[in-house]
Short mmCIF file of C-alpha atoms in Angstrom, two decimals:
data_model
loop_
_atom_site.label_atom_id
_atom_site.label_comp_id
_atom_site.label_asym_id
_atom_site.label_seq_id
_atom_site.Cartn_x
_atom_site.Cartn_y
_atom_site.Cartn_z
CA GLU L 551 1.18 -2.40 -4.21
CA LEU L 552 -0.93 -2.84 -1.23
CA GLY L 553 -4.57 -1.98 -2.09
CA THR L 554 -5.43 -3.20 -5.57
CA HIS L 555 -9.00 -2.22 -5.76
CA HIS L 556 -9.78 -2.23 -9.48
CA GLY L 557 -6.13 -2.95 -10.68
CA LYS L 558 -5.53 0.25 -12.48
CA SER L 559 -2.49 1.24 -10.58
CA ALA L 560 -0.87 -2.05 -10.78
CA VAL L 561 -1.42 -2.15 -14.47
CA ALA L 562 0.17 1.40 -14.83
CA MET L 563 3.17 0.39 -12.72
CA ALA L 564 3.59 -2.69 -14.81
CA ALA L 565 4.03 -0.82 -18.02
CA THR L 566 7.61 0.14 -16.61
CA ALA L 567 8.21 -2.16 -13.92
CA GLU L 568 9.99 -5.55 -14.28
CA TYR L 569 7.38 -7.14 -12.08
CA VAL L 570 4.63 -5.92 -9.77
CA TRP L 571 3.12 -7.85 -6.81
CA THR L 572 -0.29 -6.41 -5.85
CA PHE L 573 -2.01 -7.37 -2.56
CA ASP L 574 -5.43 -6.52 -1.69
CA THR L 575 -6.80 -7.36 1.77
CA TYR L 576 -9.78 -5.04 1.54
CA GLN L 577 -12.92 -6.63 2.98
CA GLY L 578 -15.40 -3.85 2.46
CA ASP L 579 -16.35 -0.92 4.72
CA SER L 580 -19.07 1.80 4.92
CA MET L 581 -17.01 4.40 3.01
CA ILE L 582 -16.39 2.46 -0.24
CA GLY L 583 -18.68 -0.73 0.12
CA ALA L 584 -17.87 -4.21 -0.86
CA PRO L 585 -14.80 -5.21 -2.68
CA ASP L 586 -14.94 -5.86 -6.46
CA TYR L 587 -12.18 -8.39 -6.98
CA GLN L 588 -13.62 -9.63 -10.44
CA THR L 589 -12.81 -6.28 -11.92
CA ALA L 590 -9.25 -6.41 -10.45
CA LYS L 591 -8.67 -9.83 -11.78
CA LYS L 592 -9.98 -8.96 -15.25
CA SER L 593 -7.67 -5.77 -15.40
CA VAL L 594 -4.62 -7.55 -14.29
CA GLU L 595 -5.04 -10.75 -16.38
CA GLU L 596 -6.20 -9.00 -19.53
CA THR L 597 -3.64 -6.29 -19.46
CA SER L 598 -0.32 -7.64 -18.29
CA ASP L 599 1.63 -10.82 -17.66
CA ASN L 600 4.13 -9.20 -15.27
CA ILE L 601 1.69 -8.75 -12.33
CA ALA L 602 0.88 -11.26 -9.38
CA LEU L 603 -2.41 -10.50 -7.71
CA LYS L 604 -2.88 -11.76 -4.35
CA ILE L 605 -6.28 -11.29 -2.49
CA GLY L 606 -6.68 -12.10 1.05
CA ASP L 607 -7.78 -10.98 4.52
CA TRP L 608 -5.12 -9.18 6.48
CA SER L 609 -6.91 -9.54 9.75
CA ASP L 610 -6.65 -13.34 9.31
CA ARG L 611 -2.92 -13.00 8.38
CA GLU L 612 -3.40 -14.59 4.99
CA VAL L 613 -1.37 -12.25 3.08
CA GLU L 614 1.09 -10.65 5.67
CA PRO L 615 3.80 -13.34 5.44
CA GLU L 616 4.21 -13.04 1.67
CA VAL L 617 4.37 -9.27 2.00
CA PHE L 618 6.98 -9.36 4.67
CA GLU L 619 9.02 -11.93 3.12
CA LEU L 620 9.38 -9.77 -0.29
CA MET L 621 10.37 -6.76 1.86
CA GLN L 622 12.68 -8.60 3.98
CA ALA L 623 14.32 -10.37 1.09
CA LYS L 624 14.90 -6.92 -0.68
CA LEU L 625 12.77 -7.91 -3.67
CA VAL L 626 10.86 -4.79 -3.68
CA ASP L 627 12.27 -1.51 -4.86
CA ALA L 628 9.09 0.61 -4.20
CA ILE L 629 5.77 0.36 -2.40
CA PHE L 630 2.52 2.03 -3.21
CA TYR L 631 0.16 1.97 -0.28
CA ASP L 632 -3.47 2.46 -0.99
CA ALA L 633 -5.21 -0.08 1.34
CA ALA L 634 -7.58 0.34 4.22
CA HIS L 635 -7.24 3.09 7.05
CA GLU L 636 -8.45 1.32 10.23
CA PRO L 637 -8.12 -1.91 11.94
CA PRO L 638 -9.01 -4.72 11.49
CA HIS L 639 -7.66 -4.34 7.95
CA LEU L 640 -4.05 -3.50 7.29
CA HIS L 641 -3.78 0.28 7.91
CA GLU L 642 -1.13 2.93 7.61
CA LYS L 643 0.16 2.68 11.35
CA GLU L 644 0.65 -1.20 10.93
CA PHE L 645 2.02 -0.84 7.24
CA PHE L 646 4.73 1.66 8.60
CA GLY L 647 5.45 -0.90 11.53
CA LEU L 648 6.14 -3.41 8.98
CA VAL L 649 8.42 -0.90 7.00
CA ASP L 650 10.46 -0.30 10.21
CA GLU L 651 10.65 -4.09 11.11
CA VAL L 652 12.23 -4.94 7.88
CA ASP L 653 14.15 -1.83 7.61
CA PHE L 654 12.65 -1.02 3.99
CA ARG L 655 14.84 1.65 2.29
CA GLY L 656 13.07 1.67 -0.97
CA LEU L 657 10.57 4.42 -2.46
CA ILE L 658 7.43 4.50 -0.49
CA ALA L 659 4.20 6.23 -1.83
CA VAL L 660 0.91 6.51 0.11
CA HIS L 661 -2.42 7.53 -1.29
CA ASP L 662 -5.29 9.37 0.64
CA TYR L 663 -3.10 11.91 2.45
CA LYS L 664 -5.89 14.31 3.06
CA PRO L 665 -5.19 16.72 6.06
CA ALA L 666 -8.31 18.69 5.30
CA GLU L 667 -10.62 15.51 5.73
CA PRO L 668 -11.42 14.25 9.19
CA ALA L 669 -12.20 10.70 7.74
CA MET L 670 -8.49 10.65 6.73
CA ARG L 671 -6.90 11.78 10.06
CA HIS L 672 -5.57 8.10 10.67
CA VAL L 673 -3.78 8.24 7.38
CA VAL L 674 -2.26 11.71 7.95
CA ALA L 675 -1.18 10.89 11.57
CA SER L 676 0.43 7.63 10.56
CA VAL L 677 2.30 9.27 7.68
CA ASP L 678 3.30 12.24 9.74
CA GLU L 679 4.43 9.97 12.60
CA TYR L 680 6.52 7.83 10.23
CA ALA L 681 8.12 10.85 8.71
CA LYS L 682 9.19 12.18 12.11
CA ARG L 683 10.30 8.89 13.40
CA SER L 684 12.31 7.73 10.34
CA GLY L 685 13.79 11.15 9.41
CA ARG L 686 12.91 10.34 5.81
CA LYS L 687 11.89 13.55 3.77
CA MET L 688 8.24 13.49 2.68
CA PHE L 689 7.28 14.95 -0.70
CA GLY L 690 3.79 15.87 -1.86
CA PRO L 691 1.08 15.71 -1.98
CA MET L 692 1.41 15.84 -5.84
CA PRO L 693 -0.86 18.47 -7.25
CA GLY L 694 -4.53 17.34 -7.91
CA THR L 695 -3.80 14.16 -5.98
CA SER L 696 -3.62 12.89 -2.23
CA ILE L 697 -0.33 10.98 -2.95
CA VAL L 698 2.79 11.70 -0.81
CA TRP L 699 6.08 9.73 -1.01
CA PHE L 700 9.31 9.15 0.70
CA GLU L 701 12.31 8.70 -1.50
CA PRO L 702 14.78 5.66 -1.13
CA PHE L 703 17.68 6.05 1.04
#
């Protein structure tokens, strides 16, 4: 998972996954405010022993090598992307570049795909561009959510 926030989705995934790596590089912005890593740590540590939580700054490249290595080594079956949407943080366009670079073929789910919201135009453009470039079929958004996904191939 890229984008932990409060850790709820990581805990939900850990209920059925063998192991969950969750990375958060969010440093705060005007839309959501400051990060709350204490809540994420508490959620993860109190709920599950099969989750690794890593917090760092993507713009300083603290986390990127670890994410890249996990993807490249094919240790990841699925990625749930719910991180920042604009530079200097990891954002969708940069994430999909990483997916291309390591030829990741697992399931990809992306949150905040909201075509009707101008603030999410970067998300929509990056996801649509990846769908076109990769030839992978995009599903969603799921009813009542802003989650879209690409099946493994």
